[in-house]
CSV table of C-alpha atoms in Angstrom, one decimal:
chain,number,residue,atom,x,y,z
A,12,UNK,CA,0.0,0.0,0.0
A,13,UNK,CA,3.0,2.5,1.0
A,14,UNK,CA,4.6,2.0,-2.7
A,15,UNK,CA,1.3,2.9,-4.3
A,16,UNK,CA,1.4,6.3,-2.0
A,17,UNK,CA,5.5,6.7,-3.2
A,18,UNK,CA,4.2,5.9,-7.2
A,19,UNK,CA,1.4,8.4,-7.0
A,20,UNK,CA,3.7,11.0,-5.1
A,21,UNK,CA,6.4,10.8,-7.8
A,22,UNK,CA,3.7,10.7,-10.7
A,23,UNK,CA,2.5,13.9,-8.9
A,24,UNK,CA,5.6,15.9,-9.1
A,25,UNK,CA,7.0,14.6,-12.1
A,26,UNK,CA,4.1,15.9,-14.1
A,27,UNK,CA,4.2,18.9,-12.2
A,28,UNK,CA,7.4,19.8,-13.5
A,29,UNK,CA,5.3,19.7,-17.5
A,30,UNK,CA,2.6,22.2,-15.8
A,31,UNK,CA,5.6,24.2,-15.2
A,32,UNK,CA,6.7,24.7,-18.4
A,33,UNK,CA,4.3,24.7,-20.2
A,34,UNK,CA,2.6,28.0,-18.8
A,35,UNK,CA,4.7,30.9,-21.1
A,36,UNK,CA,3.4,34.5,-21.3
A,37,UNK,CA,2.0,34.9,-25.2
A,38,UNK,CA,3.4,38.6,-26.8
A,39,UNK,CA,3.2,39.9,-29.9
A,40,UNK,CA,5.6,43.2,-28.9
A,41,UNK,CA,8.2,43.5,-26.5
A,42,UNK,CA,5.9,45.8,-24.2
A,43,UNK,CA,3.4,42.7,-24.0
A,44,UNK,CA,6.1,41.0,-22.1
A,45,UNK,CA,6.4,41.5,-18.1
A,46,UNK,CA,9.5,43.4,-16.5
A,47,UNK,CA,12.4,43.4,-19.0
A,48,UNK,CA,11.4,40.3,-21.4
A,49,UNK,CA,11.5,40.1,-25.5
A,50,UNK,CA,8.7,39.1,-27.2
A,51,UNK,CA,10.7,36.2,-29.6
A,52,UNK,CA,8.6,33.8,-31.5
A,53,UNK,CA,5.4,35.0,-29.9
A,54,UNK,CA,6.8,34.1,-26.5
A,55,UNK,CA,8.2,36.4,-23.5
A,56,UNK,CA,11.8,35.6,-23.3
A,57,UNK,CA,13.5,36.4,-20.2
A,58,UNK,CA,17.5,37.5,-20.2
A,59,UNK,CA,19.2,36.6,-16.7
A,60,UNK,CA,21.9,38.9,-16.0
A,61,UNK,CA,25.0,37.5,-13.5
A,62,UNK,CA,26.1,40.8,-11.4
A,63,UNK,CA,28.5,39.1,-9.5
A,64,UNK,CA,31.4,39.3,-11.7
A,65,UNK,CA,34.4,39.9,-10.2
């Protein structure tokens, strides 16, 4: 009975991770997009910038 549990749980959060990704903000202009993202391909596109370069 406790390896059903464990099989659903992992089924659970394995397709989580596919919910995840799938949801993407739709554009058609850059100022559709949220904070600083591109609209490429009909989709926001996010740049992640490293500042802690030495």
């Amino acid at each position: 009975m406790a390896q059903v549990f464990k099989f659903i749980y992992a089924l659970i959060i394995v397709l989580s991770l596919f919910l995840v990704e799938t949801n993407t903000a739709t554009c058609i202009t850059d100022a559709d997009c949220p904070y600083d993202g591109k609209c490429i391909d009909g989709f926001c596109r996010f740049n992640v910038k490293n500042n802690n370069q030495v």
